[in-house]
Tab-separated table of C-alpha atoms and ligand atoms in Angstrom:
chain	number	residue	atom	x	y	z
Q	30	MET	CA	32.057	-38.675	-26.913
Q	31	ALA	CA	29.437	-37.777	-24.311
Q	32	ALA	CA	28.939	-34.064	-23.683
Q	33	PRO	CA	30.439	-32.905	-20.386
Q	34	GLN	CA	27.886	-32.704	-17.609
Q	35	ARG	CA	26.630	-29.160	-17.237
Q	36	ARG	CA	24.669	-27.719	-14.287
Q	37	THR	CA	21.893	-25.529	-15.614
Q	38	ASP	CA	20.262	-24.605	-12.308
Q	39	ILE	CA	22.636	-23.505	-9.588
Q	40	GLY	CA	19.927	-21.867	-7.402
Q	41	PRO	CA	20.606	-18.824	-5.288
Q	42	PRO	CA	24.108	-18.557	-3.826
Q	43	HIS	CA	24.383	-19.076	-0.054
Q	44	TYR	CA	23.616	-15.850	1.802
Q	45	LYS	CA	26.638	-16.265	4.056
Q	46	ASP	CA	28.907	-15.581	1.059
Q	47	PHE	CA	27.624	-12.010	1.082
Q	48	LEU	CA	28.030	-11.163	4.754
Q	49	PRO	CA	30.725	-8.653	5.740
Q	50	PRO	CA	33.764	-10.472	7.238
Q	51	VAL	CA	33.096	-9.073	10.727
Q	52	ILE	CA	29.561	-10.575	10.674
Q	53	GLN	CA	30.874	-13.915	9.376
Q	54	LYS	CA	33.464	-13.961	12.152
Q	55	ASN	CA	30.959	-13.167	14.920
Q	56	TYR	CA	27.990	-15.020	13.448
Q	57	GLY	CA	25.383	-15.710	16.151
Q	58	SER	CA	27.301	-14.061	18.989
Q	59	TRP	CA	26.257	-10.445	19.226
Q	60	LYS	CA	25.902	-8.709	22.564
Q	61	TYR	CA	23.879	-5.550	21.955
Q	62	HIS	CA	23.160	-2.718	19.550
Q	63	GLU	CA	22.931	0.989	20.088
Q	64	ILE	CA	21.367	3.831	18.103
Q	65	ILE	CA	23.952	6.578	17.671
Q	66	ASN	CA	21.765	8.978	15.693
Q	67	PRO	CA	18.662	8.605	13.445
Q	68	GLY	CA	20.842	7.402	10.541
Q	69	VAL	CA	23.506	5.325	12.321
Q	70	MET	CA	23.487	2.349	14.687
Q	71	VAL	CA	26.238	0.077	15.947
Q	72	HIS	CA	26.155	-3.650	16.718
Q	73	VAL	CA	28.707	-4.940	19.235
Q	74	ALA	CA	29.812	-8.599	19.276
Q	75	ASP	CA	30.804	-10.678	22.313
Q	76	SER	CA	34.376	-10.486	20.992
Q	77	GLY	CA	34.237	-6.670	21.099
Q	78	ASP	CA	34.109	-6.351	17.283
Q	79	LYS	CA	31.728	-3.704	15.979
Q	80	ILE	CA	29.800	-3.038	12.799
Q	81	TRP	CA	28.038	0.242	12.035
Q	82	THR	CA	24.890	0.551	9.921
Q	83	VAL	CA	24.371	3.790	8.001
Q	84	ARG	CA	20.802	3.990	6.684
Q	85	VAL	CA	19.324	6.147	3.940
Q	86	ALA	CA	15.918	6.212	2.274
Q	87	SER	CA	15.564	4.939	-1.272
Q	88	PRO	CA	12.762	5.658	-3.750
Q	89	ARG	CA	12.298	1.835	-4.098
Q	90	LEU	CA	11.904	1.895	-7.866
Q	91	LEU	CA	15.566	2.611	-8.514
Q	92	SER	CA	17.260	3.600	-11.739
Q	93	THR	CA	20.395	1.669	-12.673
Q	94	ASP	CA	22.308	4.957	-12.291
Q	95	THR	CA	21.212	5.199	-8.636
Q	96	ILE	CA	22.096	1.566	-7.938
Q	97	ARG	CA	25.534	2.045	-9.541
Q	98	ASP	CA	26.024	5.199	-7.491
Q	99	MET	CA	25.089	3.410	-4.245
Q	100	ALA	CA	27.367	0.486	-5.145
Q	101	ASP	CA	30.277	2.888	-5.857
Q	102	ILE	CA	29.757	4.603	-2.497
Q	103	ALA	CA	29.676	1.201	-0.769
Q	104	GLU	CA	32.930	0.159	-2.521
Q	105	LYS	CA	34.574	3.349	-1.349
Q	106	TYR	CA	33.638	3.210	2.345
Q	107	CYS	CA	32.623	-0.314	3.331
Q	108	GLY	CA	34.096	-2.929	1.015
Q	109	GLY	CA	30.955	-2.969	-1.173
Q	110	TYR	CA	28.704	-4.230	1.620
Q	111	ILE	CA	25.244	-2.716	1.172
Q	112	ARG	CA	21.806	-4.207	1.825
Q	113	PHE	CA	18.203	-3.201	1.253
Q	114	THR	CA	15.718	-3.585	4.098
Q	115	THR	CA	12.183	-4.874	3.605
Q	116	ARG	CA	11.025	-1.217	3.740
Q	117	ASN	CA	13.410	-0.229	0.940
Q	118	ASN	CA	15.979	1.561	3.058
Q	119	ALA	CA	19.564	1.183	1.828
Q	120	GLU	CA	22.001	0.227	4.597
Q	121	PHE	CA	25.777	0.589	4.284
Q	122	LEU	CA	27.524	-1.902	6.607
Q	123	VAL	CA	30.702	-0.222	7.801
Q	124	SER	CA	33.343	-2.068	9.804
Q	125	ASP	CA	35.823	0.804	10.087
Q	126	GLU	CA	34.591	3.628	12.343
Q	127	LYS	CA	36.686	6.273	10.637
Q	128	ASN	CA	34.714	5.812	7.393
Q	129	ILE	CA	31.345	6.741	8.929
Q	130	GLU	CA	31.749	10.500	8.853
Q	131	PRO	CA	33.043	10.778	5.256
Q	132	LEU	CA	30.344	8.285	4.136
Q	133	GLN	CA	27.585	10.354	5.737
Q	134	LYS	CA	29.085	13.520	4.260
Q	135	GLU	CA	29.077	12.104	0.735
Q	136	LEU	CA	25.548	10.716	1.114
Q	137	LYS	CA	24.293	14.117	2.287
Q	138	GLN	CA	26.121	15.931	-0.487
Q	139	LYS	CA	24.487	13.635	-3.056
Q	140	GLY	CA	21.008	14.248	-1.625
Q	141	TYR	CA	20.376	10.910	0.106
Q	142	LEU	CA	18.142	11.231	3.165
Q	143	ALA	CA	19.709	9.638	6.275
Q	144	GLY	CA	17.409	8.410	9.054
Q	145	GLY	CA	14.720	5.857	9.829
Q	146	ILE	CA	16.543	4.129	12.703
Q	147	GLY	CA	14.852	3.982	16.119
Q	148	PRO	CA	11.507	5.499	17.135
Q	149	ARG	CA	10.584	7.187	13.867
Q	150	ILE	CA	8.963	6.313	10.561
Q	151	SER	CA	10.771	3.971	8.238
Q	152	ASN	CA	10.734	4.237	4.476
Q	153	ILE	CA	7.394	3.180	2.961
Q	154	VAL	CA	7.056	-0.334	1.556
Q	155	HIS	CA	4.922	-0.093	-1.561
Q	156	THR	CA	3.709	-1.882	-4.670
Q	157	GLN	CA	3.971	-1.095	-8.391
Q	158	GLY	CA	1.232	1.445	-9.061
Q	159	TRP	CA	0.554	3.060	-12.386
Q	160	VAL	CA	4.173	2.515	-13.456
Q	161	HIS	CA	3.816	-1.197	-13.789
Q	162	CYS	CA	0.585	-2.948	-12.764
Q	163	HIS	CA	-2.632	-3.353	-14.723
Q	164	SER	CA	-5.024	-3.390	-11.767
Q	165	ALA	CA	-3.780	-0.380	-9.786
Q	166	ALA	CA	-6.550	1.758	-8.247
Q	167	THR	CA	-4.022	4.384	-7.203
Q	168	ASP	CA	-0.374	5.110	-7.848
Q	169	ALA	CA	2.289	3.749	-5.520
Q	170	SER	CA	5.593	5.535	-6.173
Q	171	GLY	CA	3.932	8.915	-6.800
Q	172	LEU	CA	1.798	8.644	-3.684
Q	173	VAL	CA	4.749	7.489	-1.581
Q	174	LYS	CA	6.919	10.346	-2.877
Q	175	ALA	CA	4.204	12.858	-1.901
Q	176	ILE	CA	3.826	11.322	1.593
Q	177	MET	CA	7.559	11.003	2.268
Q	178	ASP	CA	8.180	14.605	1.132
Q	179	ASP	CA	5.627	15.731	3.731
Q	180	LEU	CA	6.894	13.380	6.460
Q	181	ALA	CA	10.648	13.726	5.900
Q	182	ASP	CA	11.155	15.221	9.400
Q	183	TYR	CA	9.552	12.143	10.975
Q	184	PHE	CA	12.246	10.043	9.222
Q	185	THR	CA	15.274	12.247	9.932
Q	186	THR	CA	14.883	14.056	13.254
Q	187	LYS	CA	11.516	13.803	15.046
Q	188	GLU	CA	11.214	11.265	17.865
Q	189	LEU	CA	8.028	9.202	18.009
Q	190	PRO	CA	6.766	7.002	20.884
Q	191	ASN	CA	7.919	3.952	18.906
Q	192	LYS	CA	8.699	3.012	15.336
Q	193	VAL	CA	5.879	3.546	12.828
Q	194	ARG	CA	5.706	1.323	9.771
Q	195	LEU	CA	3.938	2.755	6.713
Q	196	ALA	CA	2.785	0.826	3.651
Q	197	VAL	CA	0.999	1.418	0.351
Q	198	ALA	CA	-0.764	-1.173	-1.822
Q	199	CYS	CA	-2.279	0.105	-5.030
Q	200	CYS	CA	-5.211	-2.367	-5.063
Q	201	THR	CA	-6.831	-4.879	-2.743
Q	202	ASN	CA	-4.704	-7.696	-4.169
Q	203	MET	CA	-2.351	-5.993	-1.760
Q	204	CYS	CA	1.193	-6.911	-2.717
Q	205	GLY	CA	2.264	-4.622	0.167
Q	206	ALA	CA	2.204	-5.180	3.950
Q	207	VAL	CA	-0.923	-3.086	4.437
Q	208	HIS	CA	-2.762	-5.482	6.746
Q	209	CYS	CA	0.015	-5.410	9.354
Q	210	SER	CA	1.489	-1.892	9.214
Q	211	ASP	CA	0.920	0.936	11.694
Q	212	ILE	CA	-0.557	3.271	9.059
Q	213	ALA	CA	-1.271	2.047	5.539
Q	214	LEU	CA	-3.030	2.944	2.326
Q	215	VAL	CA	-4.809	0.673	-0.068
Q	216	GLY	CA	-6.105	1.612	-3.516
Q	217	ILE	CA	-9.784	0.784	-4.013
Q	218	HIS	CA	-12.027	0.486	-7.049
Q	219	ARG	CA	-15.655	1.525	-6.556
Q	220	LYS	CA	-17.357	0.476	-9.785
Q	221	VAL	CA	-18.262	-2.862	-11.360
Q	222	PRO	CA	-15.897	-3.927	-14.206
Q	223	ARG	CA	-17.070	-2.938	-17.684
Q	224	VAL	CA	-17.730	-5.920	-19.985
Q	225	ASP	CA	-16.036	-5.505	-23.371
Q	226	HIS	CA	-18.289	-7.997	-25.197
Q	227	GLY	CA	-16.349	-7.681	-28.463
Q	228	ASN	CA	-13.101	-8.827	-26.891
Q	229	ILE	CA	-14.206	-11.471	-24.371
Q	230	LYS	CA	-14.013	-14.291	-26.934
Q	231	ASN	CA	-10.615	-13.119	-28.196
Q	232	MET	CA	-8.886	-12.381	-24.916
Q	233	CYS	CA	-10.472	-14.457	-22.143
Q	234	GLU	CA	-11.046	-18.027	-21.080
Q	235	VAL	CA	-14.670	-18.099	-19.934
Q	236	PRO	CA	-14.490	-20.888	-17.269
Q	237	SER	CA	-11.386	-19.489	-15.557
Q	238	THR	CA	-12.835	-15.953	-15.577
Q	239	ILE	CA	-16.054	-17.191	-13.931
Q	240	ALA	CA	-13.999	-19.193	-11.427
Q	241	ALA	CA	-11.860	-16.118	-10.603
Q	242	CYS	CA	-14.757	-14.253	-9.013
Q	243	PRO	CA	-14.803	-14.863	-5.244
Q	244	THR	CA	-18.480	-13.878	-4.891
Q	245	GLY	CA	-19.836	-15.786	-7.896
Q	246	ALA	CA	-20.955	-12.568	-9.609
Q	247	ILE	CA	-19.899	-13.613	-13.137
Q	248	SER	CA	-21.958	-15.929	-15.340
Q	249	PRO	CA	-22.046	-16.799	-19.060
Q	250	ASP	CA	-24.084	-14.620	-21.430
Q	251	PRO	CA	-24.834	-17.105	-24.264
Q	252	ALA	CA	-26.909	-14.619	-26.276
Q	253	LYS	CA	-23.922	-12.312	-26.637
Q	254	LYS	CA	-21.342	-15.145	-26.596
Q	255	SER	CA	-19.871	-13.276	-23.666
Q	256	LEU	CA	-20.109	-12.849	-19.878
Q	257	LYS	CA	-22.409	-10.891	-17.588
Q	258	ILE	CA	-21.846	-9.506	-14.098
Q	259	ASN	CA	-24.413	-9.367	-11.302
Q	260	ASP	CA	-23.730	-5.826	-10.016
Q	261	ASP	CA	-25.221	-6.492	-6.571
Q	262	LYS	CA	-22.768	-9.315	-5.913
Q	263	CYS	CA	-19.647	-7.492	-7.124
Q	264	MET	CA	-17.286	-6.161	-4.447
Q	265	TYR	CA	-14.950	-4.392	-6.953
Q	266	CYS	CA	-11.962	-6.602	-6.095
Q	267	GLY	CA	-10.624	-6.657	-9.676
Q	268	ASN	CA	-9.772	-10.357	-9.539
Q	269	CYS	CA	-11.620	-11.023	-12.817
Q	270	TYR	CA	-9.627	-8.345	-14.631
Q	271	SER	CA	-6.392	-10.109	-13.656
Q	272	VAL	CA	-7.414	-13.152	-15.703
Q	273	CYS	CA	-9.553	-11.412	-18.336
Q	274	PRO	CA	-8.316	-8.099	-19.806
Q	275	ALA	CA	-11.727	-7.572	-21.434
Q	276	LEU	CA	-13.221	-6.720	-18.006
Q	277	PRO	CA	-11.462	-3.407	-17.260
Q	278	ILE	CA	-12.132	-2.018	-13.781
Q	279	SER	CA	-9.802	1.004	-13.508
Q	280	ASP	CA	-11.719	4.261	-13.339
Q	281	PRO	CA	-9.962	7.643	-13.200
Q	282	VAL	CA	-12.944	9.349	-11.521
Q	283	ASN	CA	-14.079	6.792	-8.956
Q	284	ASP	CA	-10.876	4.988	-7.946
Q	285	GLY	CA	-9.135	6.196	-4.806
Q	286	VAL	CA	-7.471	5.361	-1.531
Q	287	ALA	CA	-8.587	3.865	1.808
Q	288	ILE	CA	-6.529	4.260	4.986
Q	289	VAL	CA	-6.104	1.500	7.563
Q	290	VAL	CA	-4.437	1.830	10.958
Q	291	GLY	CA	-3.039	-0.173	13.850
Q	292	GLY	CA	-1.448	-3.299	12.357
Q	293	LYS	CA	1.884	-4.762	13.390
Q	294	VAL	CA	3.946	-7.895	12.815
Q	295	GLY	CA	6.043	-7.960	15.993
Q	296	SER	CA	4.906	-9.790	19.137
Q	297	LEU	CA	6.723	-7.534	21.600
Q	298	ARG	CA	4.375	-6.499	24.479
Q	299	SER	CA	1.240	-7.511	22.516
Q	300	PHE	CA	0.243	-9.993	19.830
Q	301	PRO	CA	0.591	-9.105	16.136
Q	302	LYS	CA	-2.433	-7.155	14.927
Q	303	PHE	CA	-4.411	-6.632	11.752
Q	304	SER	CA	-5.067	-3.051	10.676
Q	305	LYS	CA	-8.573	-1.550	10.894
Q	306	LEU	CA	-10.297	0.683	8.369
Q	307	THR	CA	-10.234	4.350	9.402
Q	308	VAL	CA	-10.864	6.260	6.156
Q	309	PRO	CA	-12.990	4.352	3.613
Q	310	TYR	CA	-12.278	6.526	0.581
Q	311	ILE	CA	-10.316	9.550	-0.557
Q	312	PRO	CA	-10.399	10.280	-4.313
Q	313	ASN	CA	-7.122	10.136	-6.213
Q	314	ASN	CA	-5.654	13.605	-6.534
Q	315	PRO	CA	-2.291	13.243	-8.284
Q	316	PRO	CA	0.436	14.342	-8.434
Q	317	ARG	CA	0.603	15.305	-4.712
Q	318	TRP	CA	-2.497	13.708	-3.070
Q	319	PRO	CA	-2.756	16.574	-0.491
Q	320	GLU	CA	-5.925	15.157	1.148
Q	321	VAL	CA	-4.236	11.789	1.788
Q	322	THR	CA	-0.989	13.224	3.153
Q	323	SER	CA	-2.845	15.564	5.533
Q	324	VAL	CA	-4.883	12.658	7.014
Q	325	ILE	CA	-1.718	10.598	7.557
Q	326	LYS	CA	-0.018	13.544	9.232
Q	327	LYS	CA	-3.069	14.099	11.437
Q	328	ILE	CA	-3.080	10.443	12.570
Q	329	LEU	CA	0.663	10.527	13.186
Q	330	ASP	CA	0.545	13.769	15.201
Q	331	THR	CA	-2.409	12.542	17.298
Q	332	TYR	CA	-0.462	9.337	18.042
Q	333	ILE	CA	2.680	11.299	18.994
Q	334	ALA	CA	0.667	13.566	21.307
Q	335	GLY	CA	-1.253	10.763	23.035
Q	336	ALA	CA	0.789	7.553	23.077
Q	337	LYS	CA	3.020	6.412	25.933
Q	338	LYS	CA	6.683	5.715	25.232
Q	339	HIS	CA	7.136	2.396	23.365
Q	340	GLU	CA	3.438	2.100	22.425
Q	341	ARG	CA	2.886	1.176	18.774
Q	342	VAL	CA	-0.019	2.864	16.984
Q	343	GLY	CA	-2.319	-0.187	17.388
Q	344	GLU	CA	-1.473	-0.529	21.085
Q	345	TRP	CA	-2.226	3.162	21.678
Q	346	VAL	CA	-5.584	2.896	19.876
Q	347	GLU	CA	-6.552	-0.219	21.817
Q	348	ARG	CA	-5.687	1.479	25.111
Q	349	ILE	CA	-7.759	4.607	24.433
Q	350	GLY	CA	-10.491	2.806	22.423
Q	351	TRP	CA	-11.442	3.203	18.765
Q	352	GLU	CA	-14.259	5.652	19.667
Q	353	LYS	CA	-11.683	7.997	21.197
Q	354	PHE	CA	-9.371	7.492	18.199
Q	355	PHE	CA	-12.089	8.736	15.839
Q	356	SER	CA	-12.942	11.691	18.067
Q	357	LEU	CA	-9.279	12.729	18.618
Q	358	THR	CA	-8.365	12.531	14.946
Q	359	GLY	CA	-11.656	14.089	13.813
Q	360	LEU	CA	-12.118	11.318	11.233
Q	361	PRO	CA	-15.808	10.551	10.617
Q	362	PHE	CA	-17.106	7.058	11.501
Q	363	THR	CA	-19.333	5.986	8.618
Q	364	PHE	CA	-21.423	3.005	7.504
Q	365	GLN	CA	-18.446	1.693	5.496
Q	366	HIS	CA	-16.634	0.970	8.774
Q	367	ILE	CA	-19.196	-1.671	9.724
Q	368	ASP	CA	-18.670	-5.251	8.562
Q	369	ASP	CA	-21.925	-6.336	6.882
Q	370	PHE	CA	-20.379	-8.890	4.517
Q	371	THR	CA	-22.834	-11.761	4.821
Q	372	ILE	CA	-20.445	-14.545	3.823
Q	373	ALA	CA	-18.048	-13.652	6.669
Q	374	ARG	CA	-18.243	-16.307	9.332
Q	375	GLU	CA	-18.704	-15.148	12.902
Q	376	THR	CA	-15.535	-16.849	14.036
Q	377	PHE	CA	-13.261	-15.285	11.426
Q	378	ARG	CA	-12.827	-11.865	12.969
Q	379	THR	CA	-10.153	-10.838	10.531
Q	380	ALA	CA	-11.905	-8.176	8.447
Q	381	ALA	CA	-10.503	-4.650	8.363
Q	382	THR	CA	-13.954	-3.403	9.337
Q	383	PHE	CA	-15.652	-3.344	12.738
Q	384	LYS	CA	-18.182	-6.008	13.755
Q	385	TRP	CA	-21.521	-4.523	14.644
P	6	SF4	S1	-1.314	-4.163	-5.137
P	6	SF4	FE1	-2.631	-4.627	-6.915
P	6	SF4	S2	-2.270	-2.989	-8.399
P	6	SF4	FE2	-0.618	-2.934	-6.886
P	6	SF4	S3	1.049	-4.142	-7.751
P	6	SF4	FE3	-0.166	-5.529	-6.477
P	6	SF4	S4	-1.710	-6.445	-7.881
P	6	SF4	FE4	-0.832	-4.644	-8.891
P	7	SF4	S1	-14.487	-7.279	-9.510
P	7	SF4	FE1	-14.291	-9.060	-8.144
P	7	SF4	S2	-16.348	-9.378	-7.306
P	7	SF4	FE2	-16.549	-8.032	-9.104
P	7	SF4	S3	-17.004	-9.401	-10.801
P	7	SF4	FE3	-14.779	-9.097	-10.784
P	7	SF4	S4	-13.979	-10.792	-9.538
P	7	SF4	FE4	-16.169	-10.658	-9.147
């Protein structure tokens, strides 16, 4: 007898199965939304139905205990309907108004930070860092924890001219949204990878390692049955290390953080923008990175003091000019800000640096 047919790949379930009933009922016919306080907003449907969103920050890398706790809270107050935003905020979707106050009370009592809705900072989208990734030039969760501890007021109570999106990527592979966030950090290596000649033949495929280098800096070293790197051509991207573990690039002394500013995804009022380099390098200083957090605070406070209502960081900088941005923030303009990469084509003005 033939075996019964069995489906082995069912794919992801349809997202509509997970929408709260009030959203399913009013799908596509919503009238407006209103921000009630920094941690709560309400959406009102054409039919008059309402759904409230209660937002709290999450540390992004969540323990199963925290996820279970959040799920239990969601079961208790909003039928289990909880979602995570792209910036790692947790949002409880409440369809019964009388549950909002007790929900907020329990969240506060358990130490969750409510906020992030409206003209303030959101949670920080970040990458894996030293917890998880082999090519990290800085930490992600530790750095984000230090920044968010310092900026908690900007998430909970302070009003900004507009929303400010923050991001951290722990190397230039950039798994985060650094290129298009208002203020962002990217981990950078500053030294050429070290060649572990003894292990190249055991751990690496020579052709694919040579092909992985975007600047053609790697070539065979037949005498050593290994590889060699042309230091002058290397731009410390770490791409080779991703395919060949015998070319380690991480360096506890020289690795650090660069800060870029002024990117955005939205096309409201002005086109989406790429971020520009503002601080080329700050050494890693774990566990609290005080030099990094103070620069971010300085940029944020200068933006709050100078921007018009509704201006995003990039729009404010473009209105006043980058020269004024550097003089107001007191950040030095250095040779690293100038784009002198010779392979860059004149028409591709997409570098994070400034064209001379
Ligand atoms: S940004 Fe780089 S170091 Fe960080 S998770 Fe992505 S590849 Fe790894
Ligand atoms: S770090 Fe980047 S530029 Fe340098 S050798 Fe490796 S792949 Fe090439």
